[in-house]
PDB file of C-alpha atoms in Angstrom:
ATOM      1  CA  UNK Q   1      46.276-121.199   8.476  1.00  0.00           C
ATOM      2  CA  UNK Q   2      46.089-117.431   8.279  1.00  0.00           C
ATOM      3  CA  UNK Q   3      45.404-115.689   4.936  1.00  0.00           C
ATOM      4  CA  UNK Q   4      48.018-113.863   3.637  1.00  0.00           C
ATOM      5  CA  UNK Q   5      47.405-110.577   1.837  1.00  0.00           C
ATOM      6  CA  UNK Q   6      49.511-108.396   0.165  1.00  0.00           C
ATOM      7  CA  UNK Q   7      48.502-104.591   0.064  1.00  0.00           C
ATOM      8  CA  UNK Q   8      50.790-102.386  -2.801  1.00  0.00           C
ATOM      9  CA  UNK Q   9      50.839 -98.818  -2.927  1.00  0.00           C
ATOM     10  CA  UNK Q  10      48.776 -96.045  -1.237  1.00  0.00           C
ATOM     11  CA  UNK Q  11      49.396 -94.722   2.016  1.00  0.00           C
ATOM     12  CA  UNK Q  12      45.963 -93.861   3.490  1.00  0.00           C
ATOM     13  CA  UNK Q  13      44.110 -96.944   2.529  1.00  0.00           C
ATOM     14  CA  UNK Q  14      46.343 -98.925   2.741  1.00  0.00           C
ATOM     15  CA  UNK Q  15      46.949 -98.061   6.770  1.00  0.00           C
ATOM     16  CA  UNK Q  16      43.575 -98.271   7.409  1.00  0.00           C
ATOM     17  CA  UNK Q  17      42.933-101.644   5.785  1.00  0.00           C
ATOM     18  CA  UNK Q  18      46.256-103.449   6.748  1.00  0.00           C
ATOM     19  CA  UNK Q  19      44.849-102.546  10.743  1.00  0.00           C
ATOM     20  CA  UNK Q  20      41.507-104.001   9.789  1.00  0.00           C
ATOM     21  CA  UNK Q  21      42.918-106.909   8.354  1.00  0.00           C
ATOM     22  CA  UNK Q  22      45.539-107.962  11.041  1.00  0.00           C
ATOM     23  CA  UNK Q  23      42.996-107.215  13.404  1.00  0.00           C
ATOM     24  CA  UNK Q  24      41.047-110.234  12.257  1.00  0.00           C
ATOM     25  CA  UNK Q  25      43.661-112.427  11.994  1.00  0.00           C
ATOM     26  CA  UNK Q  26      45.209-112.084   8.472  1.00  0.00           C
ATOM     27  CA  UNK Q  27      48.944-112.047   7.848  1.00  0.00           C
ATOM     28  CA  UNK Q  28      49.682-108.836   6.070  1.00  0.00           C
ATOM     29  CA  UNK Q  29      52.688-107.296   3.777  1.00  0.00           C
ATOM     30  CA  UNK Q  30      52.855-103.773   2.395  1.00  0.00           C
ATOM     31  CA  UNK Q  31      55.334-102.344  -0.331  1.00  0.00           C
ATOM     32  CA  UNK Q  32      55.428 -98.617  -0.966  1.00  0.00           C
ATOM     33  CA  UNK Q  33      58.174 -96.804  -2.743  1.00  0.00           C
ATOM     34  CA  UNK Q  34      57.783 -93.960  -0.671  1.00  0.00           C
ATOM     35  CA  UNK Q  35      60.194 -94.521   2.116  1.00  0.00           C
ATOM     36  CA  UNK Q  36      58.481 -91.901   4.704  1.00  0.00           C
ATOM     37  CA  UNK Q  37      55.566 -93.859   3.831  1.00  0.00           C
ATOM     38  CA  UNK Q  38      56.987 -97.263   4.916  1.00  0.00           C
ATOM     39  CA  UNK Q  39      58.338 -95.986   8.275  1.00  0.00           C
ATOM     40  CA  UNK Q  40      55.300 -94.937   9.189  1.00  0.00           C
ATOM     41  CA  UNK Q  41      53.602 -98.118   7.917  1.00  0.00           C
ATOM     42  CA  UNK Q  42      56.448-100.295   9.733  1.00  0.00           C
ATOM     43  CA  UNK Q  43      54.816 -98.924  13.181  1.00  0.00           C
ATOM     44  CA  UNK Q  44      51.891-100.710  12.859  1.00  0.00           C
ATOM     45  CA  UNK Q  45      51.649-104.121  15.116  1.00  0.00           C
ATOM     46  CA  UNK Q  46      52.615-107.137  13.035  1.00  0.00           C
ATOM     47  CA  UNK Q  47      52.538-105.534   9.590  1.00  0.00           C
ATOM     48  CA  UNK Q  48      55.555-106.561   7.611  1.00  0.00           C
ATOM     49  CA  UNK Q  49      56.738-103.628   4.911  1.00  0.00           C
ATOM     50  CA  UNK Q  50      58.564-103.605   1.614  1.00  0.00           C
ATOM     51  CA  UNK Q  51      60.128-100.308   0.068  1.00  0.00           C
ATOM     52  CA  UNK Q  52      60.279-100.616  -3.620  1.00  0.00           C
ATOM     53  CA  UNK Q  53      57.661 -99.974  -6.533  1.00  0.00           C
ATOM     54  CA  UNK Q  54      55.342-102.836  -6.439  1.00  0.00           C
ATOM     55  CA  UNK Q  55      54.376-102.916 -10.399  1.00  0.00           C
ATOM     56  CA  UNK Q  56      58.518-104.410 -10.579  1.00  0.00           C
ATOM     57  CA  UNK Q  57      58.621-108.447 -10.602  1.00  0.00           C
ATOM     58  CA  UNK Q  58      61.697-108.387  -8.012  1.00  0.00           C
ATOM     59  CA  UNK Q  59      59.769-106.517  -5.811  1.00  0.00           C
ATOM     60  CA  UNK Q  60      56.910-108.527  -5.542  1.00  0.00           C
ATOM     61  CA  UNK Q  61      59.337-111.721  -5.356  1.00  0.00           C
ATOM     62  CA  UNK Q  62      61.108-109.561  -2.534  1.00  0.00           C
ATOM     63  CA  UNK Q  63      57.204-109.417  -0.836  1.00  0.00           C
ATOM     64  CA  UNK Q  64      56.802-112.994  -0.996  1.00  0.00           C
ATOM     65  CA  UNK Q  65      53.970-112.097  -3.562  1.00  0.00           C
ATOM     66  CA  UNK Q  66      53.957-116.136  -4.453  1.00  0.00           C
ATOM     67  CA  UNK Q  67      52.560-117.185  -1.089  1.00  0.00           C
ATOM     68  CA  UNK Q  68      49.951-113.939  -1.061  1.00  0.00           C
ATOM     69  CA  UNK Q  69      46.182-115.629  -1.229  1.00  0.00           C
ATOM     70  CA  UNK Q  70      45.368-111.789  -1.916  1.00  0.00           C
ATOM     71  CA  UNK Q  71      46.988-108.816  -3.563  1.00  0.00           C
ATOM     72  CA  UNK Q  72      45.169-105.760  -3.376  1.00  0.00           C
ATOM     73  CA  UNK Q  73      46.933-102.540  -5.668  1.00  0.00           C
ATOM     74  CA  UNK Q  74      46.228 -99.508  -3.897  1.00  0.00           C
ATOM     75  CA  UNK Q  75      48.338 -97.030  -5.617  1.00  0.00           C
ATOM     76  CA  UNK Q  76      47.306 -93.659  -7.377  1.00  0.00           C
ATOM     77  CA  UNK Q  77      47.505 -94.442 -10.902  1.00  0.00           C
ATOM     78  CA  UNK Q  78      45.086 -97.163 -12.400  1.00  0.00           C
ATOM     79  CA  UNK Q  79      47.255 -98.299 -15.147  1.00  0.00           C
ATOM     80  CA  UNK Q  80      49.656 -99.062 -12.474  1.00  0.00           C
ATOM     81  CA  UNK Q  81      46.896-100.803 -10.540  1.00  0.00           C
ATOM     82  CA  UNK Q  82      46.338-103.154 -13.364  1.00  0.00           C
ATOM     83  CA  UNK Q  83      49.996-103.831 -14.092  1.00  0.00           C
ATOM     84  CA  UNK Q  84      50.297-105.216 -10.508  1.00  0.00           C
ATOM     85  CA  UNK Q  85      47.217-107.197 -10.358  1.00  0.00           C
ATOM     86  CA  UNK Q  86      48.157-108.783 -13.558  1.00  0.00           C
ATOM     87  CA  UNK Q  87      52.010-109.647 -12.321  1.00  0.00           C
ATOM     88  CA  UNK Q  88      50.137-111.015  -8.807  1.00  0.00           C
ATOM     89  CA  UNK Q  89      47.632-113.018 -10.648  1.00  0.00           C
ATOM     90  CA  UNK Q  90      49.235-115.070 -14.047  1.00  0.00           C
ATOM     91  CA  UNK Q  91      52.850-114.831 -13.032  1.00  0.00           C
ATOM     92  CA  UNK Q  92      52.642-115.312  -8.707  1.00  0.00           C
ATOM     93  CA  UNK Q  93      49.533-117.320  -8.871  1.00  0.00           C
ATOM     94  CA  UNK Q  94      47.772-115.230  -6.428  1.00  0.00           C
ATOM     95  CA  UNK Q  95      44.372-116.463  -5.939  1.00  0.00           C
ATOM     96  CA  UNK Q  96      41.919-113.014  -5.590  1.00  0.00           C
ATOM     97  CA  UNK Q  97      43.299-110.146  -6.848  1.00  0.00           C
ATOM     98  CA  UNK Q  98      41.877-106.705  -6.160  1.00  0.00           C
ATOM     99  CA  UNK Q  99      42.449-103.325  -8.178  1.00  0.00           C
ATOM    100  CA  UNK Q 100      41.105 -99.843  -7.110  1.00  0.00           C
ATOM    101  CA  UNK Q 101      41.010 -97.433  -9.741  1.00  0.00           C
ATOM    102  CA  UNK Q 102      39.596 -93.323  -9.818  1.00  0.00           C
ATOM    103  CA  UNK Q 103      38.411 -93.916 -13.676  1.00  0.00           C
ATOM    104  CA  UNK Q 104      34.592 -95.636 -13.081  1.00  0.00           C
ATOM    105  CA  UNK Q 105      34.953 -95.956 -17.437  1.00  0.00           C
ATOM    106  CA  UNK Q 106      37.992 -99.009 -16.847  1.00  0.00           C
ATOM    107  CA  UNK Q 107      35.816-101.153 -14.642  1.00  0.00           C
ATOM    108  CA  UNK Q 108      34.480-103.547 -17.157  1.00  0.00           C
ATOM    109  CA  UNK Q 109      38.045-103.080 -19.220  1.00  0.00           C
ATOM    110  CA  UNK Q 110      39.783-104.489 -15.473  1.00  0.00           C
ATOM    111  CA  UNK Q 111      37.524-107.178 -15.462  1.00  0.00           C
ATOM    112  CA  UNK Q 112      37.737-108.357 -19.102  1.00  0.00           C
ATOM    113  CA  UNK Q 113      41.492-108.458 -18.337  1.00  0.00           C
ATOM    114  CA  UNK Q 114      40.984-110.997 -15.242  1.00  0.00           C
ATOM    115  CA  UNK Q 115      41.020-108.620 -12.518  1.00  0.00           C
ATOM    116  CA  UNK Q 116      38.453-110.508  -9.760  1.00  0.00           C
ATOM    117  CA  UNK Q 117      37.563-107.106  -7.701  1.00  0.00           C
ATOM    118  CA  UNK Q 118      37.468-103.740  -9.385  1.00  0.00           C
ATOM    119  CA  UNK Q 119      36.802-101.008  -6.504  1.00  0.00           C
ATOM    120  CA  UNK Q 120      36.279 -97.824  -8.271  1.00  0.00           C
ATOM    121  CA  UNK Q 121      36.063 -94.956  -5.100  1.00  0.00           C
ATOM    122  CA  UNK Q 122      34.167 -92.703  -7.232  1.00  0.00           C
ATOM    123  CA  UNK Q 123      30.944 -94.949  -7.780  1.00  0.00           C
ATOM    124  CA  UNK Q 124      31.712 -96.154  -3.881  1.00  0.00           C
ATOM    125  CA  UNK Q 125      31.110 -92.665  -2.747  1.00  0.00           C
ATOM    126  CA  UNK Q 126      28.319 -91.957  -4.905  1.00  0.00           C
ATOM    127  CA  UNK Q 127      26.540 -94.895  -4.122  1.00  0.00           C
ATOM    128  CA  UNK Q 128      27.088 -94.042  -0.329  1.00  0.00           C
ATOM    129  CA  UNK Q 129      26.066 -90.371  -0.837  1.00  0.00           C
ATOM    130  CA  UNK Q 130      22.701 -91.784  -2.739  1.00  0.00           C
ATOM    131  CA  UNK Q 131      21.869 -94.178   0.102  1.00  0.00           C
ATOM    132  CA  UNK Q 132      22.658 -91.891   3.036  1.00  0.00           C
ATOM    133  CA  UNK Q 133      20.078 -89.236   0.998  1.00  0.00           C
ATOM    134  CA  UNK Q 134      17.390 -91.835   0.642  1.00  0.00           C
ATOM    135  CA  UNK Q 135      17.374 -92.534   4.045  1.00  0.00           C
ATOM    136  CA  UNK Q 136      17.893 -89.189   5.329  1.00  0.00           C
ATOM    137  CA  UNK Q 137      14.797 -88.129   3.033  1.00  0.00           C
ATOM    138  CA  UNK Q 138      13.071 -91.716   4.496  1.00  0.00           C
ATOM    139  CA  UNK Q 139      14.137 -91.888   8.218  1.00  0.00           C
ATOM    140  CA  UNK Q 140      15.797 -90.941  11.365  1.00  0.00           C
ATOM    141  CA  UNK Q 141      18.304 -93.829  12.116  1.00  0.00           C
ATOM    142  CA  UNK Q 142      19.817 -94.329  15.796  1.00  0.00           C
ATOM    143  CA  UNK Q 143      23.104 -97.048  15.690  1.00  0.00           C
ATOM    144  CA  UNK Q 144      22.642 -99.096  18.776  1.00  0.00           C
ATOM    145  CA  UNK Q 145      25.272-101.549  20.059  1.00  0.00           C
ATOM    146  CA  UNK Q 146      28.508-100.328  17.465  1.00  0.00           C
ATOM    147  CA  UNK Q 147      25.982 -99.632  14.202  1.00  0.00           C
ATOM    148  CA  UNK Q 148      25.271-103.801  14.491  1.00  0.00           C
ATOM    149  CA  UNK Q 149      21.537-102.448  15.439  1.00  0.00           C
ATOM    150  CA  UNK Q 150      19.500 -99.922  14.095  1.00  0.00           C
ATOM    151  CA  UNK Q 151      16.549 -97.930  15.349  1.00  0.00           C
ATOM    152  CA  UNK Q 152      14.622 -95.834  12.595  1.00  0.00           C
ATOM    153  CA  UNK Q 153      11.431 -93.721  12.700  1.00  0.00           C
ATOM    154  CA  UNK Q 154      10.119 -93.892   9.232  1.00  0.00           C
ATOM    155  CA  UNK Q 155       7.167 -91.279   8.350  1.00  0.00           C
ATOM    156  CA  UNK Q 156       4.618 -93.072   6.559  1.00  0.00           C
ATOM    157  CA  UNK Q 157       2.945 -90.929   3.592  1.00  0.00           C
ATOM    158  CA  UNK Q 158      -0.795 -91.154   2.075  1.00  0.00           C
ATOM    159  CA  UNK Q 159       1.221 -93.020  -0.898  1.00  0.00           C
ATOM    160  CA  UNK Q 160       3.253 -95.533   0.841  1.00  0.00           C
ATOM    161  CA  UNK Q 161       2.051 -99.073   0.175  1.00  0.00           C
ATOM    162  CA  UNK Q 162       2.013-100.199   3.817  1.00  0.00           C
ATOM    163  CA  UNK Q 163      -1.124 -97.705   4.452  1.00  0.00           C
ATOM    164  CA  UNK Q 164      -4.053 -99.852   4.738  1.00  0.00           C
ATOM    165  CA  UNK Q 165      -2.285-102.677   5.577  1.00  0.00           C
ATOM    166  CA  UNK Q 166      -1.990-105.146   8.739  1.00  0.00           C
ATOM    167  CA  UNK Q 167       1.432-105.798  10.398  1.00  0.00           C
ATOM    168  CA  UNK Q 168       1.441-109.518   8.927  1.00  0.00           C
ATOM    169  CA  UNK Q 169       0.896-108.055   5.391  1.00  0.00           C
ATOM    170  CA  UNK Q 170       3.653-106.450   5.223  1.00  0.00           C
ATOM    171  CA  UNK Q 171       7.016-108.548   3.697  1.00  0.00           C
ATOM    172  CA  UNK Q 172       9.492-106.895   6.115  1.00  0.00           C
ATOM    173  CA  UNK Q 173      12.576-108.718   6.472  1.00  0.00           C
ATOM    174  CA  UNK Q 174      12.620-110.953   9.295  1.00  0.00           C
ATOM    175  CA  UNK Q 175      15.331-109.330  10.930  1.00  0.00           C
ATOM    176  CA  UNK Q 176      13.191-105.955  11.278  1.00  0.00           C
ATOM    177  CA  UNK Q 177      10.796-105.663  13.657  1.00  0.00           C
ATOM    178  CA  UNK Q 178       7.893-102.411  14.062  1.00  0.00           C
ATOM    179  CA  UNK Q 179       8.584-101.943  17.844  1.00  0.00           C
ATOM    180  CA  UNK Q 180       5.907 -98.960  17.911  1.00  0.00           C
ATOM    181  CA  UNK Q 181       3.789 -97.153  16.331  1.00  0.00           C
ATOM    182  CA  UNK Q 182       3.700 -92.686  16.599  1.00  0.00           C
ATOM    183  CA  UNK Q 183       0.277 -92.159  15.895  1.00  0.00           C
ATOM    184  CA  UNK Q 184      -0.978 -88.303  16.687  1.00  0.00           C
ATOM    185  CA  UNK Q 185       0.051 -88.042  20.707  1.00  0.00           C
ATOM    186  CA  UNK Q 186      -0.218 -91.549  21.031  1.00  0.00           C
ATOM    187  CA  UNK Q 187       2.156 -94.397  21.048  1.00  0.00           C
ATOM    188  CA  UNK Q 188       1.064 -98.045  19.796  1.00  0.00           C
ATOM    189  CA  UNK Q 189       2.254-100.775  20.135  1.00  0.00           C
ATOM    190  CA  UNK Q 190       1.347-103.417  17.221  1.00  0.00           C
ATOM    191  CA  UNK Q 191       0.430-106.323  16.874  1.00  0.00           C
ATOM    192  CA  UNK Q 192      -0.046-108.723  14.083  1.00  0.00           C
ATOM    193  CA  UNK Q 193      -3.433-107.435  13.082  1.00  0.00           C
ATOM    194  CA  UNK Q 194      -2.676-103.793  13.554  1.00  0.00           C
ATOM    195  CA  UNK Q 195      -3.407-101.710  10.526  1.00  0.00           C
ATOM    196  CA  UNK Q 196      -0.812 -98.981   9.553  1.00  0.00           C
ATOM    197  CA  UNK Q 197      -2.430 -95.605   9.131  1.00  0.00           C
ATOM    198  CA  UNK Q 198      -1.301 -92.913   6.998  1.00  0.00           C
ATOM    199  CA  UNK Q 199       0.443 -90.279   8.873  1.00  0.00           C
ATOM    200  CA  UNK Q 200       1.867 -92.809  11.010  1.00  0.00           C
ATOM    201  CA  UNK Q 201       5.593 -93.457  12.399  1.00  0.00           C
ATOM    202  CA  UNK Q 202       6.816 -96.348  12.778  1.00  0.00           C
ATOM    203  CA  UNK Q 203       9.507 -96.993  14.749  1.00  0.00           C
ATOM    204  CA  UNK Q 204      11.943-100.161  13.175  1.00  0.00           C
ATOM    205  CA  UNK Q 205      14.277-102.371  15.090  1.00  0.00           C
ATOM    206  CA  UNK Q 206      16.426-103.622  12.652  1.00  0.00           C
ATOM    207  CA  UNK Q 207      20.006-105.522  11.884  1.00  0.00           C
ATOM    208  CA  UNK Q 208      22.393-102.663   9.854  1.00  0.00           C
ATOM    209  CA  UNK Q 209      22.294-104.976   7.005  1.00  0.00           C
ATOM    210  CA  UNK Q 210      18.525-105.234   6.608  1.00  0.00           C
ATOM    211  CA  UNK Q 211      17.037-100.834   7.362  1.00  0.00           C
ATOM    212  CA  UNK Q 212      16.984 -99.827   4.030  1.00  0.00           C
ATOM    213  CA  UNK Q 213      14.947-102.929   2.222  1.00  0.00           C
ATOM    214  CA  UNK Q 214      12.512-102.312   5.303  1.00  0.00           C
ATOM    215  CA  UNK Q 215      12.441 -98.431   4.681  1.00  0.00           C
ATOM    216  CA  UNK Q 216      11.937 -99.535   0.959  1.00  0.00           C
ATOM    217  CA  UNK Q 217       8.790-101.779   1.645  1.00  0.00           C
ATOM    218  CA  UNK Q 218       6.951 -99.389   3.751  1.00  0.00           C
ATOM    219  CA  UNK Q 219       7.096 -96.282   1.729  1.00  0.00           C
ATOM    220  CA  UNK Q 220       7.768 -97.738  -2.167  1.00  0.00           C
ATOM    221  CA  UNK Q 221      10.581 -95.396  -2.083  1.00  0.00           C
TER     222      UNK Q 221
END
């Protein structure tokens, strides 16, 4: 049986994720009080749409908000975020409920109040800004086959902890692989007892999931 999840409020977001969602299989209803907003919404494929303010009880009975598994509050104002959340979840029953909120300071305040998912945008965005710096600072990264499949070049310094050390030494994630070595104008390619040289560049073949614990392991950074 399909999952049902219930997106309130937002515009932006929630188009994006309500695509996403029905296009792997989950049974998805919207409510926005902006009614511009729900026309547009209505066009997607198979997305059913509710225009009404989704922190009102009749509303949310209107959405079906009993049969949601999920409810996911999407609107602008976190106080409204946690109003919904806390309708969906002690007076609908919904299972998971999911609150995104612009104040990082309320997280642990949703939580204590029995939110399951706080998603604050703010500390996403930072944390993707930090990562994308470490490994632009750490590596040259080529997606390969829809970003499922990475290819990095990682420069390895006098300091890095894999200097000195044999292929099978080093506790790379199984899912990464050192397809070559850049070493001066030549190209090498290891094997379990060849040692990594400072100065080197290795080039990784690696899941998406797995580049930056690899990166991390080579160079101690």
């Amino acid at each position: 049986m399909k999952k049902r999840v219930l997106l309130i409020g937002g515009f932006h977001r929630t188009k994006s994720l309500a695509t996403s969602l029905i296009n792997k299989g989950y049974h998805v209803t919207a409510i926005n009080k902006n009614i511009d907003d729900c026309k547009s919404l209505a066009e997607i494929d198979k997305l059913t749409v509710f225009n009404g303010d989704g922190s009102k009880p009749f509303i949310l009975e209107d959405a079906n908000a009993y049969n949601a598994d999920v409810a996911i509050a999407l609107t602008e104002q976190d106080d409204d975020n946690l109003v919904i959340c806390e309708l969906c979840k002690k007076k609908y029953n919904v299972k998971k409920t999911v609150a995104i909120i612009s104040d990082p300071q309320k997280t642990e305040f949703f939580y204590r109040m029995g939110i399951d998912s706080v998603v604050c945008a703010i500390t996403a965005i930072a944390g993707i800004i930090e990562q994308q710096a470490f490994l632009d600072e750490m590596a040259t990264l080529v997606p390969v086959g829809d970003g499922r499949i990475k290819i990095a070049q990682v420069q390895i310094s006098q300091a890095a902890p894999a200097v000195g050390k044999k292929v099978f030494e080093l506790s790379l994630p199984k899912e990464v692989i050192i397809g070559c070595i850049l070493r001066g104008d030549k190209s090498v390619v290891p094997r379990g007892d060849t040692r990594i040289h400072s100065g080197d560049v290795l080039v990784l073949i690696s899941t998406d999931e797995h580049e930056i614990a690899a990166v991390r392991e080579l160079t101690g950074r």
